[in-house]
Amino acid sequence: MRTVFTASRLYTPTEEILDPLLVVEDGRIAEVSLRSGKEVPGNTPLVDFGDAVLTPGFLDIHMHGGAGLDVMRTSSADLPPLGRFLASHGVTGYFPSTVTAPLDATCAALERLADAIEAARDGAGGNGDGVQARPLGIHLEGPFLSHKRRGVHPPEYLVAPTTEVFDRLWQAARGHVRMLTIAPELPGALEVIAEAARRHVCVSIGHSDAEMTVAQDAVKAGARHATHTFNAMRPLDHRDPGILGEVLTDERLSADIIADGIHVSPAVVKLFLQAKGAERAVLITDSISATGMPDGRYQLGPIQVDVKEGKCTAGSTLAGSVLTLDRAVRNVTQFAHWRLQDAVRLATLNPARAVGLVGKHGVLAGGADADFSVLSPAGEVRKTIVRGRGF
Ligand SMILES: [Zn+2]
């Protein structure tokens, strides 16, 4: 089955193609080209999105839930409404992210998430119930986090990093762990970083009070990314730069940020973007189950969170967000006056690169999955296509 899509422009995202043709065959992109000079055979359906922009589907590599669902608590049968909610915000792929909880509860959650990932990969479910973003891998946020920079992760469940505990989590997830947030200063962390990197996990430093030299040791051991830069991190001091000195200056590291204007002030988001640039900055949501829901009390793994006017707190500490990724992209165009094309890159190609999914995800190019977003010229989501379906 072949379908051809067109719109006013397309972001690959590194290139802008005006008057594009996007040819989809059996859920994959067959070709991206200019419309001029191309004949679309009469029997091939042509879908014209008018003045819209076609972009790769957004990838959220750090999210805990949405639409009232918490990924630590849901079964694979509960995930379709979450997938539909994410798709309504332009997201086509995501990493359900754990929070620190008792190890048994975490392992049970990992088994359920592995089921959901395999079901999405094998194409079971989803047919006929609307377009859904797919879970593509698991992000372990915890339990190897700093007590001092734990945020709302419960201190009683934090665990010292060992390859044994990491392997137990890995086995429970049946190898679907694609990302690990870890505080590199903890005894044993460098061994776990090296082992996770060996298994092609994106090792991300975060929830950390590390000094700069320790962060550099983490990079030597295989860390390649940083988690919600500035949040749950030792603050930057100009004489004692700490982990942030490494995160903001090392070109081997990509880094993500919660660009909701609450977790980090817009001016500091702009500073971050200048430091990491269009090549290495990544947008995440860190969204919780309350995303897309009214104010009230919600669950984040074992933690109770109060949501009021877009702010999520447990006690006096920020506890995730109700940000959606399409809004994060628009915020970058506002906070830093970036072009939409560059802002889109931070939610598509860059996260795909960071976690090793590029080729199949994060780009509009031949061979990639036909996952794409249809945006208004101002970046509002009009439609989301997953594996060529949903128009
Ligand atoms: Zn998180």
Coordinates of C-alpha atoms and ligand atoms in Angstrom, one line a residue:
M1 CA 0.0 0.0 0.0
R2 CA 1.5 3.3 -1.2
T3 CA 0.4 6.7 -0.1
V4 CA 1.9 10.1 -1.0
F5 CA 1.7 13.1 1.3
T6 CA 2.4 16.7 0.6
A7 CA 2.2 20.1 2.4
S8 CA 3.8 23.5 2.1
R9 CA 7.1 22.4 3.6
L10 CA 8.9 19.6 5.3
Y11 CA 11.7 19.5 7.8
T12 CA 13.9 16.4 7.6
P13 CA 14.7 18.1 10.2
T14 CA 18.2 19.3 9.2
E15 CA 16.9 20.4 5.8
E16 CA 13.9 22.3 4.8
I17 CA 12.1 21.1 1.6
L18 CA 9.5 23.4 0.1
D19 CA 6.6 21.8 -1.8
P20 CA 7.7 18.3 -0.7
L21 CA 6.5 14.8 -1.5
L22 CA 6.6 12.2 1.2
V23 CA 6.1 8.7 -0.2
V24 CA 5.0 6.0 2.3
E25 CA 4.9 2.3 1.5
D26 CA 3.8 -0.3 4.1
G27 CA 4.4 1.9 7.1
R28 CA 7.9 3.0 6.0
I29 CA 9.1 6.1 4.2
A30 CA 10.1 5.1 0.7
E31 CA 11.2 8.5 -0.5
V32 CA 11.3 12.2 0.3
S33 CA 11.5 14.6 -2.7
L34 CA 10.5 17.8 -4.3
R35 CA 7.0 17.8 -5.8
S36 CA 8.0 19.6 -8.9
G37 CA 8.8 17.3 -11.8
K38 CA 7.4 14.3 -10.1
E39 CA 4.3 12.5 -11.4
V40 CA 2.1 10.9 -8.8
P41 CA 0.6 7.8 -10.5
G42 CA -3.2 8.2 -10.8
N43 CA -4.0 5.2 -8.7
T44 CA -1.8 6.3 -5.7
P45 CA -3.7 8.3 -3.0
L46 CA -2.3 11.8 -2.6
V47 CA -3.0 13.5 0.8
D48 CA -2.4 17.3 0.7
F49 CA -2.0 19.1 4.1
G50 CA -2.1 22.5 2.5
D51 CA -0.1 25.2 4.3
A52 CA 1.1 22.8 7.0
V53 CA 4.7 21.7 7.9
L54 CA 5.6 18.0 7.9
T55 CA 8.2 17.0 10.6
P56 CA 9.4 13.8 12.0
G57 CA 7.2 12.5 14.9
F58 CA 8.3 13.8 18.2
L59 CA 10.2 11.5 20.6
D60 CA 9.9 11.9 24.4
I61 CA 12.7 10.1 26.1
H62 CA 11.7 11.1 29.6
M63 CA 8.0 10.8 30.6
H64 CA 6.1 9.2 33.5
G65 CA 2.6 9.4 32.2
G66 CA -0.3 11.5 31.0
A67 CA -4.1 11.4 30.5
G68 CA -4.5 10.1 34.0
L69 CA -2.1 7.1 33.6
D70 CA 1.1 6.5 35.4
V71 CA 3.5 4.2 33.5
M72 CA 4.7 2.5 36.8
R73 CA 1.1 1.4 37.4
T74 CA -0.4 0.7 34.0
S75 CA -0.7 -2.7 32.3
S76 CA -0.1 -2.9 28.5
A77 CA -3.9 -2.9 28.1
D78 CA -4.1 0.6 29.7
L79 CA -1.5 2.2 27.4
P80 CA -3.6 2.9 24.3
P81 CA -5.3 6.0 25.8
L82 CA -1.9 7.3 26.8
G83 CA -0.6 6.6 23.3
R84 CA -3.5 8.5 21.8
F85 CA -3.0 11.4 24.1
L86 CA 0.7 11.6 23.2
A87 CA -0.1 11.4 19.5
S88 CA -2.5 14.3 19.9
H89 CA 0.6 16.3 20.9
G90 CA 2.7 15.2 17.9
V91 CA 4.5 12.4 19.8
T92 CA 5.0 9.1 17.9
G93 CA 7.5 7.4 20.1
Y94 CA 8.3 7.6 23.8
F95 CA 10.3 6.1 26.6
P96 CA 8.1 5.3 29.6
S97 CA 10.4 6.3 32.6
T98 CA 10.4 4.7 36.0
V99 CA 10.7 6.6 39.3
T100 CA 12.5 5.2 42.3
A101 CA 10.3 2.6 44.0
P102 CA 10.8 -0.7 45.9
L103 CA 12.9 -3.0 43.6
D104 CA 10.1 -5.6 43.4
A105 CA 7.6 -3.0 42.3
T106 CA 10.0 -1.6 39.8
C107 CA 10.7 -5.0 38.3
A108 CA 6.9 -5.7 38.0
A109 CA 6.5 -2.4 36.2
L110 CA 9.4 -3.2 33.9
E111 CA 7.8 -6.5 32.9
R112 CA 4.6 -4.8 32.0
L113 CA 6.4 -2.1 30.1
A114 CA 8.4 -4.8 28.2
D115 CA 5.1 -6.4 27.2
A116 CA 3.8 -3.1 25.9
I117 CA 7.0 -2.4 23.9
E118 CA 6.9 -5.9 22.3
A119 CA 3.1 -5.5 21.6
A120 CA 3.7 -2.2 19.9
R121 CA 6.7 -3.5 17.9
D122 CA 4.9 -6.6 16.8
G123 CA 1.9 -4.5 15.7
A124 CA -0.5 -6.3 18.0
G125 CA -3.3 -3.9 19.2
G126 CA -3.9 -0.4 18.2
N127 CA -5.6 -1.2 14.9
G128 CA -8.8 0.7 14.6
D129 CA -8.6 2.5 17.9
G130 CA -6.9 5.6 16.7
V131 CA -3.3 6.6 16.1
Q132 CA -1.1 5.9 19.1
A133 CA 2.5 6.9 20.0
R134 CA 4.5 3.7 20.6
P135 CA 6.6 2.9 23.6
L136 CA 10.1 2.3 22.1
G137 CA 12.3 1.6 25.2
I138 CA 12.5 2.2 28.9
H139 CA 14.3 4.9 30.8
L140 CA 15.4 4.0 34.3
E141 CA 15.3 7.1 36.4
G142 CA 16.6 5.7 39.5
P143 CA 17.3 3.9 41.7
F144 CA 21.0 5.0 41.4
L145 CA 20.5 8.6 42.4
S146 CA 22.1 11.0 44.8
H147 CA 20.4 11.4 48.2
K148 CA 21.3 15.0 48.1
R149 CA 19.8 15.7 44.6
R150 CA 17.0 13.1 44.7
G151 CA 14.2 15.6 44.0
V152 CA 11.0 13.7 44.9
H153 CA 12.5 10.2 44.5
P154 CA 11.8 8.5 47.9
P155 CA 15.1 8.2 49.8
E156 CA 14.2 4.8 51.3
Y157 CA 14.2 3.2 47.9
L158 CA 17.5 4.7 46.5
V159 CA 20.0 1.9 46.0
A160 CA 23.8 2.0 45.6
P161 CA 24.8 1.2 42.0
T162 CA 26.0 -2.3 41.4
T163 CA 26.0 -4.3 38.1
E164 CA 23.9 -7.0 40.0
V165 CA 21.0 -4.6 40.6
F166 CA 21.4 -3.1 37.1
D167 CA 21.3 -6.6 35.6
R168 CA 18.2 -7.5 37.7
L169 CA 16.4 -4.5 36.3
W170 CA 17.7 -5.3 32.8
Q171 CA 16.4 -8.9 33.0
A172 CA 13.0 -7.8 34.3
A173 CA 12.8 -5.4 31.3
R174 CA 13.9 -8.2 29.0
G175 CA 16.6 -5.9 27.6
H176 CA 14.3 -3.0 26.7
V177 CA 16.2 -0.5 28.9
R178 CA 17.5 2.1 26.5
M179 CA 18.3 4.9 28.9
L180 CA 19.7 5.1 32.5
T181 CA 19.9 8.2 34.6
I182 CA 22.6 7.8 37.3
A183 CA 24.6 10.0 39.7
P184 CA 28.2 9.3 38.8
E185 CA 29.7 10.2 42.2
L186 CA 28.0 7.2 43.9
P187 CA 30.4 4.4 44.8
G188 CA 30.1 1.7 42.1
A189 CA 28.5 4.1 39.6
L190 CA 31.4 4.1 37.1
E191 CA 31.3 0.3 36.8
V192 CA 27.5 0.4 36.2
I193 CA 28.0 3.2 33.6
A194 CA 30.5 1.1 31.7
E195 CA 28.3 -2.0 31.8
A196 CA 25.2 -0.1 30.7
A197 CA 27.1 1.6 27.9
R198 CA 28.4 -1.8 26.8
R199 CA 24.7 -2.9 26.5
H200 CA 24.1 0.2 24.2
V201 CA 22.1 2.0 26.9
C202 CA 22.2 5.8 26.7
V203 CA 23.8 6.6 30.1
S204 CA 22.7 10.0 31.3
I205 CA 24.2 11.7 34.3
G206 CA 21.7 13.4 36.5
H207 CA 20.1 13.7 40.0
S208 CA 23.7 14.3 40.9
D209 CA 25.9 16.4 43.2
A210 CA 29.1 15.4 41.2
E211 CA 32.1 17.6 41.0
M212 CA 33.3 18.4 37.5
T213 CA 36.2 15.8 37.5
V214 CA 33.7 13.1 38.5
A215 CA 31.4 14.0 35.7
Q216 CA 34.4 13.8 33.4
D217 CA 35.2 10.3 34.7
A218 CA 31.6 9.3 33.9
V219 CA 32.1 10.4 30.3
K220 CA 35.3 8.4 30.2
A221 CA 33.3 5.4 31.4
G222 CA 30.7 5.8 28.7
A223 CA 28.1 8.4 29.8
R224 CA 26.9 10.4 26.8
H225 CA 23.9 12.5 28.0
A226 CA 22.6 14.5 30.9
T227 CA 19.1 14.4 32.5
H228 CA 16.9 17.5 33.0
T229 CA 19.9 19.9 33.0
F230 CA 19.8 22.2 36.0
N231 CA 17.1 20.3 37.8
A232 CA 18.3 18.0 40.6
M233 CA 21.9 18.9 39.9
R234 CA 24.6 20.6 42.0
P235 CA 24.2 24.3 40.9
L236 CA 26.7 26.0 38.7
D237 CA 29.3 28.0 40.6
H238 CA 31.8 30.0 38.5
R239 CA 34.8 28.8 40.6
D240 CA 33.5 25.3 41.3
P241 CA 31.5 24.5 38.2
G242 CA 30.6 20.9 39.2
I243 CA 28.6 18.6 36.9
L244 CA 27.1 21.5 35.1
G245 CA 30.5 22.7 34.0
E246 CA 31.0 19.4 32.2
V247 CA 27.4 19.0 30.9
L248 CA 27.4 22.5 29.3
T249 CA 30.9 22.4 27.8
D250 CA 31.7 18.8 26.7
E251 CA 30.7 18.3 23.0
R252 CA 30.6 14.6 23.5
L253 CA 27.5 15.1 25.7
S254 CA 24.0 15.8 24.6
A255 CA 21.7 17.0 27.3
D256 CA 18.0 17.5 27.9
I257 CA 15.9 20.2 29.5
I258 CA 12.3 20.7 30.7
A259 CA 11.4 23.8 28.7
D260 CA 8.1 24.6 30.5
G261 CA 9.3 27.9 31.9
I262 CA 8.7 26.6 35.5
H263 CA 11.5 24.1 36.0
V264 CA 14.1 26.4 34.4
S265 CA 13.6 30.1 33.7
P266 CA 13.3 31.1 30.1
A267 CA 16.5 33.0 30.2
V268 CA 18.4 29.9 31.4
V269 CA 16.7 27.8 28.8
K270 CA 18.2 30.2 26.3
L271 CA 21.6 30.0 27.9
F272 CA 21.4 26.2 27.8
L273 CA 20.5 26.3 24.1
Q274 CA 23.5 28.5 23.4
A275 CA 25.7 26.0 25.2
K276 CA 24.5 22.8 23.7
G277 CA 23.4 24.2 20.3
A278 CA 21.0 22.8 17.7
E279 CA 23.1 19.6 17.5
R280 CA 23.1 18.5 21.2
A281 CA 20.1 20.0 23.0
V282 CA 17.2 17.7 23.6
L283 CA 13.7 18.5 24.8
I284 CA 11.9 16.3 27.3
T285 CA 8.6 16.7 29.2
D286 CA 9.2 14.7 32.5
S287 CA 5.4 14.6 32.3
I288 CA 3.3 12.9 34.9
S289 CA -0.2 11.3 34.9
A290 CA -1.8 14.7 35.5
T291 CA -0.8 15.9 32.0
G292 CA -3.9 16.7 30.0
M293 CA -6.0 16.5 33.2
P294 CA -7.6 19.1 35.5
D295 CA -5.8 20.3 38.7
G296 CA -5.9 17.9 41.6
R297 CA -4.0 15.1 43.3
Y298 CA -2.2 12.5 41.2
Q299 CA 0.2 9.6 41.6
L300 CA 3.8 9.5 40.4
G301 CA 4.9 5.9 41.1
P302 CA 4.8 5.8 44.9
I303 CA 4.7 9.6 45.3
Q304 CA 1.6 11.8 45.7
V305 CA 1.7 14.9 43.7
D306 CA -0.5 18.1 43.8
V307 CA -1.1 19.9 40.6
K308 CA -2.1 23.5 40.6
E309 CA -2.0 25.9 37.6
G310 CA 0.5 23.8 35.7
K311 CA 2.8 23.3 38.7
C312 CA 3.4 19.8 40.1
T313 CA 4.7 19.5 43.6
A314 CA 5.2 17.0 46.4
G315 CA 5.6 19.1 49.5
S316 CA 7.6 22.0 48.4
T317 CA 9.6 20.1 45.7
L318 CA 8.8 20.1 42.0
A319 CA 7.6 16.7 41.0
G320 CA 7.6 16.3 37.2
S321 CA 5.5 18.4 34.8
V322 CA 2.3 18.7 32.8
L323 CA 4.3 19.8 29.8
T324 CA 3.6 18.4 26.4
L325 CA 6.4 18.1 23.8
D326 CA 4.7 20.2 21.2
R327 CA 4.4 23.1 23.7
A328 CA 8.1 22.6 24.6
V329 CA 9.0 23.0 20.9
R330 CA 6.9 26.2 20.7
N331 CA 8.4 27.5 24.0
V332 CA 11.9 27.2 22.4
T333 CA 10.7 29.4 19.5
Q334 CA 9.5 32.0 22.1
F335 CA 12.1 31.8 24.9
A336 CA 15.1 31.8 22.6
H337 CA 13.6 33.1 19.3
W338 CA 14.7 30.0 17.5
R339 CA 13.3 29.0 14.1
L340 CA 10.6 26.3 14.3
Q341 CA 12.9 24.0 12.2
D342 CA 15.7 24.1 14.8
A343 CA 13.2 23.7 17.7
V344 CA 11.7 20.7 16.0
R345 CA 15.2 19.1 15.8
L346 CA 15.4 19.1 19.6
A347 CA 12.4 16.9 19.8
T348 CA 13.1 14.6 16.9
L349 CA 16.6 14.0 15.5
N350 CA 18.5 14.9 18.6
P351 CA 16.7 12.5 21.0
A352 CA 16.8 9.8 18.4
R353 CA 20.6 10.3 18.2
A354 CA 21.1 10.4 21.9
V355 CA 19.4 7.0 22.4
G356 CA 20.6 5.3 19.3
L357 CA 17.2 5.2 17.4
V358 CA 18.3 7.4 14.5
G359 CA 17.7 6.0 11.0
K360 CA 14.3 4.5 11.9
H361 CA 13.1 7.4 14.1
G362 CA 13.6 11.1 14.4
V363 CA 14.1 11.8 10.6
L364 CA 12.1 12.0 7.5
A365 CA 14.1 10.0 5.0
G366 CA 13.9 6.8 3.0
G367 CA 13.9 3.7 5.3
A368 CA 12.6 5.5 8.4
D369 CA 9.3 4.5 10.0
A370 CA 6.5 6.7 8.5
D371 CA 5.9 8.5 11.8
F372 CA 5.4 12.2 11.3
S373 CA 3.6 15.2 12.6
V374 CA 1.6 17.7 10.6
L375 CA 2.1 21.2 12.2
S376 CA 0.6 24.6 11.5
P377 CA 3.2 27.2 10.5
A378 CA 3.1 28.3 14.2
G379 CA 3.9 24.8 15.4
E380 CA 0.4 23.7 16.6
V381 CA -0.2 20.0 16.0
R382 CA -2.9 19.3 13.4
K383 CA -2.4 15.6 12.9
T384 CA 0.0 12.8 13.8
I385 CA 0.8 9.9 11.5
V386 CA 2.1 6.6 12.9
R387 CA 3.4 4.0 10.4
G388 CA 1.6 5.8 7.6
R389 CA -1.8 5.7 9.4
G390 CA -4.0 8.3 10.8
F391 CA -4.6 10.8 8.0
Ligands
ZN1 ZN 11.5 12.1 35.6

